[in-house]
Coordinates of C-alpha atoms in Angstrom, one line a residue:
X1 CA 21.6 37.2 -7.8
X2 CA 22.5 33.7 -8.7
X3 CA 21.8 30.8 -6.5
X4 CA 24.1 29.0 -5.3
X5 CA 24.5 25.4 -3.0
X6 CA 28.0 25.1 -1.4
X7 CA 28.6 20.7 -1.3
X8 CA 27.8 21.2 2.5
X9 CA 24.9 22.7 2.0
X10 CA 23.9 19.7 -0.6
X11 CA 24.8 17.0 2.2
X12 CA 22.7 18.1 4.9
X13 CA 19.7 18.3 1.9
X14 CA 20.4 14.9 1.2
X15 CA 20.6 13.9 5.0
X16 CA 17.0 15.9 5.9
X17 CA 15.6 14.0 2.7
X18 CA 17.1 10.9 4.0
X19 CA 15.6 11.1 7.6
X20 CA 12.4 12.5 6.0
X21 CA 12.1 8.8 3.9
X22 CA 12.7 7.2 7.2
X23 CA 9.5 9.1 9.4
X24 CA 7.6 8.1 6.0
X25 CA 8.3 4.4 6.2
X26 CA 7.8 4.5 10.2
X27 CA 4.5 5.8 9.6
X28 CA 4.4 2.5 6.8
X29 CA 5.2 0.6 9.1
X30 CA 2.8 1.6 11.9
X31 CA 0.3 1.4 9.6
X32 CA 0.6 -2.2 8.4
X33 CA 2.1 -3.3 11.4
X34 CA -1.5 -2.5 13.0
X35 CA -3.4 -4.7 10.1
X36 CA -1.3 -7.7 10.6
X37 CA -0.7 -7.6 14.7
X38 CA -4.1 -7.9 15.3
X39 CA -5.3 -10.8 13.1
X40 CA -3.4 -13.3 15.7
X41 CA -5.3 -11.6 19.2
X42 CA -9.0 -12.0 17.9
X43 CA -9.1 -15.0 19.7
X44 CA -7.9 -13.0 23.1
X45 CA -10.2 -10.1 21.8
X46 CA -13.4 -12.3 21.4
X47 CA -12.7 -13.9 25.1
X48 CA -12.1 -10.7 27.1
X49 CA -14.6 -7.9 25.4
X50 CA -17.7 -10.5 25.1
X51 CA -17.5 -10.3 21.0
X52 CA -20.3 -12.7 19.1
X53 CA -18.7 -14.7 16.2
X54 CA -20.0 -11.8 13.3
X55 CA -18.9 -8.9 15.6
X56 CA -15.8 -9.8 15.7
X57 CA -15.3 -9.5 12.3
X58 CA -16.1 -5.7 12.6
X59 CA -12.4 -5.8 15.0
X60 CA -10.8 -5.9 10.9
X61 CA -14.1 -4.5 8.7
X62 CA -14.2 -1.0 10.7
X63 CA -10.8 -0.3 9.9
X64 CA -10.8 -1.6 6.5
X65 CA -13.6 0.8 5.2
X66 CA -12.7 3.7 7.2
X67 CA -9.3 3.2 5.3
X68 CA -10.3 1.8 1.8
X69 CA -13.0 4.9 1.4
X70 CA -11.3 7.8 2.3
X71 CA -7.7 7.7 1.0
X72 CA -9.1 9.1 -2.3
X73 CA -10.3 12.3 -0.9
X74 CA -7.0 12.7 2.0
X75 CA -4.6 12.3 -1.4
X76 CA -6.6 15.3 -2.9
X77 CA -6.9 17.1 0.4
X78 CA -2.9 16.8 1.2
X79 CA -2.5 18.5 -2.5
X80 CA -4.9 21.2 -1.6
X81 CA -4.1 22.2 1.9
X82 CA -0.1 20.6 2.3
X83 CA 1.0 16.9 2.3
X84 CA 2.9 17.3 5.6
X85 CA -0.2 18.6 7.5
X86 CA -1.9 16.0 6.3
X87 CA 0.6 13.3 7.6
X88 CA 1.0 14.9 10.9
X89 CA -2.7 15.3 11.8
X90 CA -3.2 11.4 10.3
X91 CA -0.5 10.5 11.9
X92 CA -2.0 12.1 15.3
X93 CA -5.5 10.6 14.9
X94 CA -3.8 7.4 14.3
X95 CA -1.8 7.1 17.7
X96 CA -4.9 8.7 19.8
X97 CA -6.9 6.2 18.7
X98 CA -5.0 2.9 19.3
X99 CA -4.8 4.6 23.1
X100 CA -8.4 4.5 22.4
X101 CA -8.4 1.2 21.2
X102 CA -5.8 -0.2 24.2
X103 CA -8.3 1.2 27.0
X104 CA -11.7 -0.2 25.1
X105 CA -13.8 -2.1 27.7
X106 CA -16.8 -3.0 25.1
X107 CA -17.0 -3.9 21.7
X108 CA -18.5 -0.9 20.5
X109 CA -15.4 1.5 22.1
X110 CA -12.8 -1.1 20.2
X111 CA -14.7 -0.9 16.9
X112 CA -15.4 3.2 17.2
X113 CA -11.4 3.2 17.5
X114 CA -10.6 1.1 15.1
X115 CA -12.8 3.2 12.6
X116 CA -10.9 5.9 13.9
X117 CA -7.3 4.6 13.8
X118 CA -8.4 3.9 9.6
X119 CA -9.1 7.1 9.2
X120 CA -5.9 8.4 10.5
X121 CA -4.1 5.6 8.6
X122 CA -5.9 7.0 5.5
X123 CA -5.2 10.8 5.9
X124 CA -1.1 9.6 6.7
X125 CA -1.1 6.9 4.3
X126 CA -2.7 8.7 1.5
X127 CA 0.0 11.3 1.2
X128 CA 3.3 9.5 2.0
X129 CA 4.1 8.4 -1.7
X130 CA 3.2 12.0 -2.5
X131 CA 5.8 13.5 0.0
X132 CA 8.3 10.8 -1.5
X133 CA 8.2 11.2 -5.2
X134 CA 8.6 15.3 -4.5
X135 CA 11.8 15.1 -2.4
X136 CA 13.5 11.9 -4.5
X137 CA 13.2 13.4 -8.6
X138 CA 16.4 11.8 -9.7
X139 CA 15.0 8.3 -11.1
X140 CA 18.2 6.4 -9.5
X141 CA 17.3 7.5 -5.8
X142 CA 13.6 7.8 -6.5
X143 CA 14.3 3.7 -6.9
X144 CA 15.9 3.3 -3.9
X145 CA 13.6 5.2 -1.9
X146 CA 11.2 3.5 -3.1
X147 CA 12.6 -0.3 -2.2
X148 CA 13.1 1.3 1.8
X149 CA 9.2 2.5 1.6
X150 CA 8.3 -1.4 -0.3
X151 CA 10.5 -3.2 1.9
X152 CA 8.8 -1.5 5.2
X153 CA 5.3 -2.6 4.2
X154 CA 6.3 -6.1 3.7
X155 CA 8.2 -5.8 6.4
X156 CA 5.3 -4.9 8.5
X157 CA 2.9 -7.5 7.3
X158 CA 5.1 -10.1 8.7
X159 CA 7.1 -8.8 12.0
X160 CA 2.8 -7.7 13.0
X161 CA 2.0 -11.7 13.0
X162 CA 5.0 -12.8 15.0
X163 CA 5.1 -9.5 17.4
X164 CA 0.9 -9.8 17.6
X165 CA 1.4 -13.6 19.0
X166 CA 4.4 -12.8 21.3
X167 CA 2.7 -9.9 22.7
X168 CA -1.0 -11.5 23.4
X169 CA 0.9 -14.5 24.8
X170 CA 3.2 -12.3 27.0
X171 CA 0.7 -9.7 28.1
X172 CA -2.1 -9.3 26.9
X173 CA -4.1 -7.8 23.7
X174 CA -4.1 -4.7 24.8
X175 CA -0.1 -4.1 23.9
X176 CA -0.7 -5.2 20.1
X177 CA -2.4 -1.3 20.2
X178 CA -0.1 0.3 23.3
X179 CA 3.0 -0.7 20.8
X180 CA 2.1 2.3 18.6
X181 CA 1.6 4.7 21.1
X182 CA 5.7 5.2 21.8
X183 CA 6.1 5.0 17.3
X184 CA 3.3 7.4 16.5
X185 CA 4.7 9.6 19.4
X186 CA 8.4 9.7 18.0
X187 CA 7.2 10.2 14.2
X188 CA 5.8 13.1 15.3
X189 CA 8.7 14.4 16.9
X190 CA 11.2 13.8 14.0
X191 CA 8.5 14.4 11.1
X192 CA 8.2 18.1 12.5
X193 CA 11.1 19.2 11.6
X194 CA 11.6 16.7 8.8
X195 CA 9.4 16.8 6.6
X196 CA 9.5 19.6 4.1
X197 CA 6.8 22.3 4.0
X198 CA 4.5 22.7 1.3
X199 CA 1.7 25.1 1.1
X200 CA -1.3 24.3 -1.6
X201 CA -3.3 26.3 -3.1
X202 CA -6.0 25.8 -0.8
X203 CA -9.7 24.6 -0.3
X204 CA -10.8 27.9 -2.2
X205 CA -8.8 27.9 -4.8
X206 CA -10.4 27.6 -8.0
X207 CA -14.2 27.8 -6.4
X208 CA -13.6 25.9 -3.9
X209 CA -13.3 22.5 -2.8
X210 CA -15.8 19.8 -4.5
X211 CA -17.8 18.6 -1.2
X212 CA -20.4 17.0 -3.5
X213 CA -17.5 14.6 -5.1
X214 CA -16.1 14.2 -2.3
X215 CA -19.4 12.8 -0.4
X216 CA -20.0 10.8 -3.7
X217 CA -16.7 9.0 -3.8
X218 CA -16.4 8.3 0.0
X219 CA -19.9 7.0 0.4
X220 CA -19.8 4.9 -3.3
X221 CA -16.4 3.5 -1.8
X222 CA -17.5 2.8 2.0
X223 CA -20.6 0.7 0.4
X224 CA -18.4 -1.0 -2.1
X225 CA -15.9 -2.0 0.5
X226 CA -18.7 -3.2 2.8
X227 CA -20.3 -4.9 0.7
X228 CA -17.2 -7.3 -0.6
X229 CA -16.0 -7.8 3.1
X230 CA -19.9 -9.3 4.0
X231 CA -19.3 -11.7 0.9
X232 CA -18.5 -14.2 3.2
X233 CA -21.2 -13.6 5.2
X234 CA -24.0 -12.9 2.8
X235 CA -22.6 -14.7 -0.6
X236 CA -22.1 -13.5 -3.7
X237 CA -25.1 -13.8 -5.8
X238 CA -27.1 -12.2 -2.5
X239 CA -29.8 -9.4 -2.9
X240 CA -27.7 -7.8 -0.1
X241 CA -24.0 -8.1 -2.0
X242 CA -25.3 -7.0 -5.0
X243 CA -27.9 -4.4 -4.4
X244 CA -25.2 -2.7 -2.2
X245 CA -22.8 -3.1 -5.1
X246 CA -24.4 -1.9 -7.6
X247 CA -25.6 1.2 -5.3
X248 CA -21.8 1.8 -4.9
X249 CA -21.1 1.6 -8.5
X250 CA -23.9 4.3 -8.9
X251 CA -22.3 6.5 -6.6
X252 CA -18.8 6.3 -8.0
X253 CA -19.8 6.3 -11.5
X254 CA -22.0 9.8 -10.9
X255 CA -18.7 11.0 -9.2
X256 CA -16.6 10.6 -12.4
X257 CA -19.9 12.3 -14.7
X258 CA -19.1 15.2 -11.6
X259 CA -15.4 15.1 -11.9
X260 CA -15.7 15.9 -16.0
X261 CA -18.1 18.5 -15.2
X262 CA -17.1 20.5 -12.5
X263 CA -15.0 23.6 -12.7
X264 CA -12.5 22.3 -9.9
X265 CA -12.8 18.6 -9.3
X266 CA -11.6 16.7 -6.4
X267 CA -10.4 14.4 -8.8
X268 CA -9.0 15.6 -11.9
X269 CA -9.6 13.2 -14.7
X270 CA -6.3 13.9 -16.3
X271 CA -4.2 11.4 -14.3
X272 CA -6.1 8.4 -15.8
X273 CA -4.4 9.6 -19.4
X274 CA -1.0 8.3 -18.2
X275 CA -1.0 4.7 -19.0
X276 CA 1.2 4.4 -16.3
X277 CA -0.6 5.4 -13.8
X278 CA -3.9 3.6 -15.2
X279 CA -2.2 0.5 -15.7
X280 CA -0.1 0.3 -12.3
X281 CA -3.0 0.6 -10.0
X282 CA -5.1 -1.8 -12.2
X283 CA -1.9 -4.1 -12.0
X284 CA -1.9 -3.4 -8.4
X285 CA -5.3 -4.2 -7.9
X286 CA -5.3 -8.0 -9.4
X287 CA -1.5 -8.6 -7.7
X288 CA -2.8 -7.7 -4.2
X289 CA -5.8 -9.7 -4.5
X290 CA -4.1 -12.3 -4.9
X291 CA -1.1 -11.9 -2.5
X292 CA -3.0 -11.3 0.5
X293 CA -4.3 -14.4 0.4
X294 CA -0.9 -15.8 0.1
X295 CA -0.4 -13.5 3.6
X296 CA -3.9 -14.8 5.0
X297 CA -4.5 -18.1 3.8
X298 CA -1.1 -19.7 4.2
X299 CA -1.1 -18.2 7.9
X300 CA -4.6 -20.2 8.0
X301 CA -3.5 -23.7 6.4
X302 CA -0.2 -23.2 9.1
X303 CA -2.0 -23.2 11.7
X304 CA -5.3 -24.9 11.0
X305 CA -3.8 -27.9 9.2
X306 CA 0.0 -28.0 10.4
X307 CA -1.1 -26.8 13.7
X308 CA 1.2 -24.1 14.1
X309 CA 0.7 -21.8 16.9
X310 CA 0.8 -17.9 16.0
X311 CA 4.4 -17.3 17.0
X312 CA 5.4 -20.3 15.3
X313 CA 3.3 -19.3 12.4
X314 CA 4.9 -15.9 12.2
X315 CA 8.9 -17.1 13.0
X316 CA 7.4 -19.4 9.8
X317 CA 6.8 -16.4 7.7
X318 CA 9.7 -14.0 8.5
X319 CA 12.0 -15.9 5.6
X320 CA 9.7 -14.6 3.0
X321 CA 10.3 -11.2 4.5
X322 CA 13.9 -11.2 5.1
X323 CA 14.4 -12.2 1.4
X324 CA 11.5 -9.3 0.2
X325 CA 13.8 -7.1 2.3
X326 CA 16.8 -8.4 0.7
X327 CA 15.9 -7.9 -2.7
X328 CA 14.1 -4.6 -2.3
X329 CA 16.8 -3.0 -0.6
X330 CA 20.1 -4.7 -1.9
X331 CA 19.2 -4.9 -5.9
X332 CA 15.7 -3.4 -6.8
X333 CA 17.3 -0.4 -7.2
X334 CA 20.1 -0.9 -9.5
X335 CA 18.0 -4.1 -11.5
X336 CA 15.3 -0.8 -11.8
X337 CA 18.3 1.7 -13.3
X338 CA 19.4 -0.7 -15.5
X339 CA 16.2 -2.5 -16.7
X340 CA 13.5 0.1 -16.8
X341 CA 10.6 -0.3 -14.0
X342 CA 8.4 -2.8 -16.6
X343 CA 10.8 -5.4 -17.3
X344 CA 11.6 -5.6 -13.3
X345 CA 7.9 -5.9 -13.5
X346 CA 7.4 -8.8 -15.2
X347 CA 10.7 -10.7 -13.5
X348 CA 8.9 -10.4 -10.1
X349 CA 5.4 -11.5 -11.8
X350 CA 7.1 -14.5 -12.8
X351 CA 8.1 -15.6 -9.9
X352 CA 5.1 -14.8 -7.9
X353 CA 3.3 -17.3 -10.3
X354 CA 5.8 -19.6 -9.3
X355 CA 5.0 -19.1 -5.2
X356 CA 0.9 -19.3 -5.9
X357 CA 1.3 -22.5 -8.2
X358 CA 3.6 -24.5 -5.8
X359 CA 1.0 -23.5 -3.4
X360 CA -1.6 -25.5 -5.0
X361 CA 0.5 -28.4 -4.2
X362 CA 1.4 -28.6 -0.4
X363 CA 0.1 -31.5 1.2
X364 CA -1.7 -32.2 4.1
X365 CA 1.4 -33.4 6.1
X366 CA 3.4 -30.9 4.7
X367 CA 7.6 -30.7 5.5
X368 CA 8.4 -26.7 6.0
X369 CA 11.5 -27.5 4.5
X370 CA 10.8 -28.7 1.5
X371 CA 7.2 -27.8 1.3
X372 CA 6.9 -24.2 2.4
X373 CA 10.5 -22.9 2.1
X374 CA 11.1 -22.6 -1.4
X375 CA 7.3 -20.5 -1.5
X376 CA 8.8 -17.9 1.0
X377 CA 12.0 -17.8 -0.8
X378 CA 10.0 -17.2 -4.4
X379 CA 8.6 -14.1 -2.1
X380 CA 11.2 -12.2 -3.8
X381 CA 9.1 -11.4 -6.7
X382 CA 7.2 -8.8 -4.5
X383 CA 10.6 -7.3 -3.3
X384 CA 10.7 -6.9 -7.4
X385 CA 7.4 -6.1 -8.2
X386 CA 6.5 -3.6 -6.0
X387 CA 9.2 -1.1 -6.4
X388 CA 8.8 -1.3 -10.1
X389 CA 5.2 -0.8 -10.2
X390 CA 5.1 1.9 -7.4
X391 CA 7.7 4.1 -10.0
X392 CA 5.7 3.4 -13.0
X393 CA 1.9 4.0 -10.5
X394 CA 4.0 7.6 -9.4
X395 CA 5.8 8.4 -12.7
X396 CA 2.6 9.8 -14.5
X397 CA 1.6 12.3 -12.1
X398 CA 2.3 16.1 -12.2
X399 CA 3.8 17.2 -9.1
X400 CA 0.6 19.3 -8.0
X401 CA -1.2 15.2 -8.7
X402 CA 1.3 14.1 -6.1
X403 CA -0.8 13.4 -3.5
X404 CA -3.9 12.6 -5.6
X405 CA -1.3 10.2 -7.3
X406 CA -0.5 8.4 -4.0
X407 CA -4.1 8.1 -2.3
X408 CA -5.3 6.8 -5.7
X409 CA -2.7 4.1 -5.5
X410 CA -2.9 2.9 -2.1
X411 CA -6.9 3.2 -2.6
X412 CA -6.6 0.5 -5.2
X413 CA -4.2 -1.7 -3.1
X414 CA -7.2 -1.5 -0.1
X415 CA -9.8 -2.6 -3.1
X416 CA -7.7 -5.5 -4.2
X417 CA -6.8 -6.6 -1.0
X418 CA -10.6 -6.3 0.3
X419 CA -11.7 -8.5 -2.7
X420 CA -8.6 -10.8 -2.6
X421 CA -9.8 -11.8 1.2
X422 CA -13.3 -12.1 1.0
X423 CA -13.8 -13.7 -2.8
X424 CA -10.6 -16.5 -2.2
X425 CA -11.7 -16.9 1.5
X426 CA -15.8 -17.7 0.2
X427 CA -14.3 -19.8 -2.2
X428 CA -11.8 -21.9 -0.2
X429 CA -14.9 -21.9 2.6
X430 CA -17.1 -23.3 -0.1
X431 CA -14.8 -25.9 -1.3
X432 CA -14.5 -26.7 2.1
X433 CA -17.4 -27.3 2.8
X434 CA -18.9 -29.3 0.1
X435 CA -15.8 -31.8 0.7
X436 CA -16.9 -32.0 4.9
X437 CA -20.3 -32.7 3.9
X438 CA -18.9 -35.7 1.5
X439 CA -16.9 -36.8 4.3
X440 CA -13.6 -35.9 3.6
X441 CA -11.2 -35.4 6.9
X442 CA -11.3 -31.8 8.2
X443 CA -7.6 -31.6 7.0
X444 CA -7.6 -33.0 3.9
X445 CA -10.9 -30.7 3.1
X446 CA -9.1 -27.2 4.2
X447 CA -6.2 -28.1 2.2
X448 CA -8.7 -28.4 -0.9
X449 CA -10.1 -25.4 0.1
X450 CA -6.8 -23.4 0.2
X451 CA -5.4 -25.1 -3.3
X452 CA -8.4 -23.5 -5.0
X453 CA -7.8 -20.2 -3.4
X454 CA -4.4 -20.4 -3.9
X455 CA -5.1 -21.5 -8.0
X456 CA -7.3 -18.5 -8.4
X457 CA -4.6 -16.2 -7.0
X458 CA -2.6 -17.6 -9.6
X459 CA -5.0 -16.8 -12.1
X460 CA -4.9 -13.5 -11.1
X461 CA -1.3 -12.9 -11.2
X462 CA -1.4 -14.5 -14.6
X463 CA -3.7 -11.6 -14.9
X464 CA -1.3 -8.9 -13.8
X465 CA 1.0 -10.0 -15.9
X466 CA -1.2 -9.8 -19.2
X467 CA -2.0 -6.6 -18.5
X468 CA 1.2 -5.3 -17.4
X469 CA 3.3 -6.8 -21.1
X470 CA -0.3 -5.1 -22.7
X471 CA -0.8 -1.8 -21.3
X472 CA 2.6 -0.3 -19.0
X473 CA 5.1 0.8 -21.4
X474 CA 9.3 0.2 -21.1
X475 CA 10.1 4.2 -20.0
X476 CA 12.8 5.8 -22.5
X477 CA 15.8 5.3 -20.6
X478 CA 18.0 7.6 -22.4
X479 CA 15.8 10.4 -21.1
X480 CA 15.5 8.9 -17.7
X481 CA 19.6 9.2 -18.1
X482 CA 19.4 12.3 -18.8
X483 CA 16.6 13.4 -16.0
X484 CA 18.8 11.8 -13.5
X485 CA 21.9 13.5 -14.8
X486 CA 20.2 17.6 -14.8
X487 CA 18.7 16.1 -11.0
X488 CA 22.0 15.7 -9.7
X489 CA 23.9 18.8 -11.1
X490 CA 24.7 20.8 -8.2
X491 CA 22.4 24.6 -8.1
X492 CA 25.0 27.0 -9.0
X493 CA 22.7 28.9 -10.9
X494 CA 19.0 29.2 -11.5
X495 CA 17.4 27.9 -14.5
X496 CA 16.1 31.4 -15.6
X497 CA 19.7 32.8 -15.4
X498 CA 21.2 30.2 -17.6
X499 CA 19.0 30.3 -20.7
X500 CA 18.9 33.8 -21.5
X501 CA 23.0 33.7 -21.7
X502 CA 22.6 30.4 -23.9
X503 CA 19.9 31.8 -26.0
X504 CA 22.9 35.2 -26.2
X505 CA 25.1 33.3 -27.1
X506 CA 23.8 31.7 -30.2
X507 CA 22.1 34.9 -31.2
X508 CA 25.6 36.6 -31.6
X509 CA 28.4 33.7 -32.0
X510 CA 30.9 37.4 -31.7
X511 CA 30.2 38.0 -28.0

């Protein structure tokens, strides 16, 4: 019996996928809402709980390795056992533990729940892209889902710094992790019915799930991880950095010798023969590095050499985010569809070299008008860049990769921003340093500091770029076309029952 889709049917499709894009982006938004909200209450933090200088570093470290490690193996798991479990149980363990993390009395109880709230961040994070890429095919509204999910993060990053100060100030730092209690709550609520089932093939398929890769990438990932967020403590060129490192390069390199050998890998080696997805993440990697420290530093240099407070710091930010937002969701999209994903790519590259290289150049008695504006308006490179390279990061994968696809990617964008913030922040420190100990004013000497940071992230964009023009190719947008156009055909009939009559058909021109 045919199928068929009535146009009323197809609409309330297209509103469920809708509404499912928008519990994925809440659950974005959670996420990154909680690493930026609570950079501006460490202070509050330190004061109340009793925190020593390097413990409170731990506030940001625990959840930054309990996230960076294990979004690897929740990607695989979500393909394996079904992405929407896997975001409703993350998304669970997330919002339990910020409760966890409100109540905490000691420093121990806030760090266990912050390990905690990255390992629900990882399990939800690690399959969102996943869930995305499977319910938006049609390259046109893949693009556009896309720029909401983009814009959300960036989004995020910001309204966390201004809503972490207001809410500290107002009350007290217990409500920057309260605040997710009422949005975990509600995404669970909506993503129930939401969300679209899926069923893998599960943990036994195959022989059964690869526990030895799986402890082999974790552990080579939480060392690695570690060991670049203690830079700053330790140094570089320390027995401790690099014995540590190259234990975690061990690790992960006898993962990938286990991934080509074993009969059902938790990683399937496959996905690294797309050059999209093998250039996007390593793209992603050098972009992020440098970019949080656009986030970090120039929050830093606000407040430590303007002497901005944190809400003013914030209210300062929220231009570059309202024009990331602008250009994500208003013309990403259609630049994307008519373009192609590389060339969008290497616009919004461009222009992020523009905001690290006039960075290298604010003063010490810097004018936010003419000095810091125009950086927050070049921010509109990310509202191009990211959408561009999360389609061309996505596009490689098979759909049963889905999930692997997405953990992979946001496990590279935890590694570059780890590295980004502990090798620009040595080096700024360093600079910083030296120039104190000559006898440079503290101002003056931060502001060194942060131009040498800021030149490096440039270098590293420069980077992106390189490899971006070198190794992502322009995808064929006359098949693209043509995808897009078989996506949006409505289902009168199923595939099976249309190609036997065409195959009839030319077989016997008479009938």
């Amino acid at each position: 019996m045919p199928a068929t889709s009535t146009p009323a049917a197809t609409a309330v499709r297209s509103r469920s996928r809708w509404l499912a894009l928008g519990v994925l982006a809440t659950g974005m938004l959670m996420t990154i809402l909680d690493g930026s909200i609570v950079t501006v209450a460490m202070p509050a933090i330190q004061s109340d709980l009793g925190f020593t200088p390097v413990g409170l570093s731990w506030v940001v470290n625990a959840y930054l390795i309990a996230f960076g490690s294990l979004l690897l193996l929740a990607g695989r798991l979500g393909d394996l056992i079904g992405r929407k479990r896997m975001f409703l149980a993350g998304t669970g363990v997330f919002t339990a533990a910020s409760l966890l993390a409100g109540v905490a009395t000691s420093p121990g109880v806030l760090i266990a729940a912050r390990f905690l709230q990255g390992v629900g961040s990882a399990m939800a994070s690690a399959v969102s892209l996943g869930i995305l890429v499977t319910l938006f095919t049609a390259p046109r509204e893949r693009a556009k889902a896309i720029a909401v999910f983009s814009f959300t993060g960036a989004a995020g990053a910001s309204i966390g710094q201004v809503l972490g100060g207001i809410l500290t100030e107002a009350l007290a730092w217990n409500w920057i992790f309260f605040i997710n209690l009422p949005i975990g709550i509600a995404t669970l609520l909506v993503a129930l019915p939401a969300l679209p089932g899926d069923r893998g093939p599960g943990l036994k398929a195959g022989g059964g799930a690869d526990v030895l890769g799986a402890l082999l990438v974790t552990t080579g990932l939480m060392l690695g991880i570690y060991a670049v967020v203690k830079i700053e403590e330790y140094g570089a060129a320390s027995a401790h950095t690099l014995g540590l490192g190259a234990l975690s390069l061990a690790l992960l390199g006898g993962f990938l010798v286990r991934q080509a050998r074993t009969a059902n890998p938790l990683m399937p080696l496959r996905i690294f023969r797309s050059r999209s997805v093998s250039g996007a993440n390593l793209v992603q990697m050098l972009m992020v590095a440098a970019l949080f420290s656009f986030q970090i530093l120039v929050a830093l240099y606000m407040q430590k050499v303007l002497g901005y407070g944190a809400a003013k710091t914030g209210l300062a930010m929220l231009p570059a985010a309202a024009v990331i937002g602008a250009v994500s969701l208003g013309v990403s999209a259609r630049l994307i569809a008519r373009f192609g994903e590389r060339t969008i790519l290497l616009t919004g590259l461009t222009l992020l070299v523009g905001v690290l290289g006039l960075l290298t150049r604010v003063p010490v008695n810097a004018s936010y008008v003419t000095d810091l504006l125009p950086v927050m308006l070049l921010a509109a490179g990310f509202g191009l860049a990211f959408p561009a390279l999360t389609s061309l990061g996505m596009s490689g994968a098979k759909e049963e990769d889905a999930g692997l696809a997405s953990g992979l990617f946001n496990t590279t964008q935890q590694i570059g921003m780890a590295l980004g913030i502990a090798v620009l922040s040595t080096l700024a420190a360093s600079r910083t340093e030296s120039l104190t100990a000559a006898g440079r004013p503290s101002a003056e000497a931060l502001t060194s500091g942060y131009h040498l940071a800021f030149g490096v992230g440039a270098a590293l964009v420069l980077a992106a770029f390189a490899v971006a023009l070198t190794v992502l190719r322009q995808p064929n947008r006359g098949e693209t076309k043509s995808r897009e156009t078989r996506d949006q055909q409505p289902e009168t009939q199923e595939p099976e029952t249309r190609k036997p009559e065409t195959r009839e058909r030319v077989a016997d021109p008479a009938a």
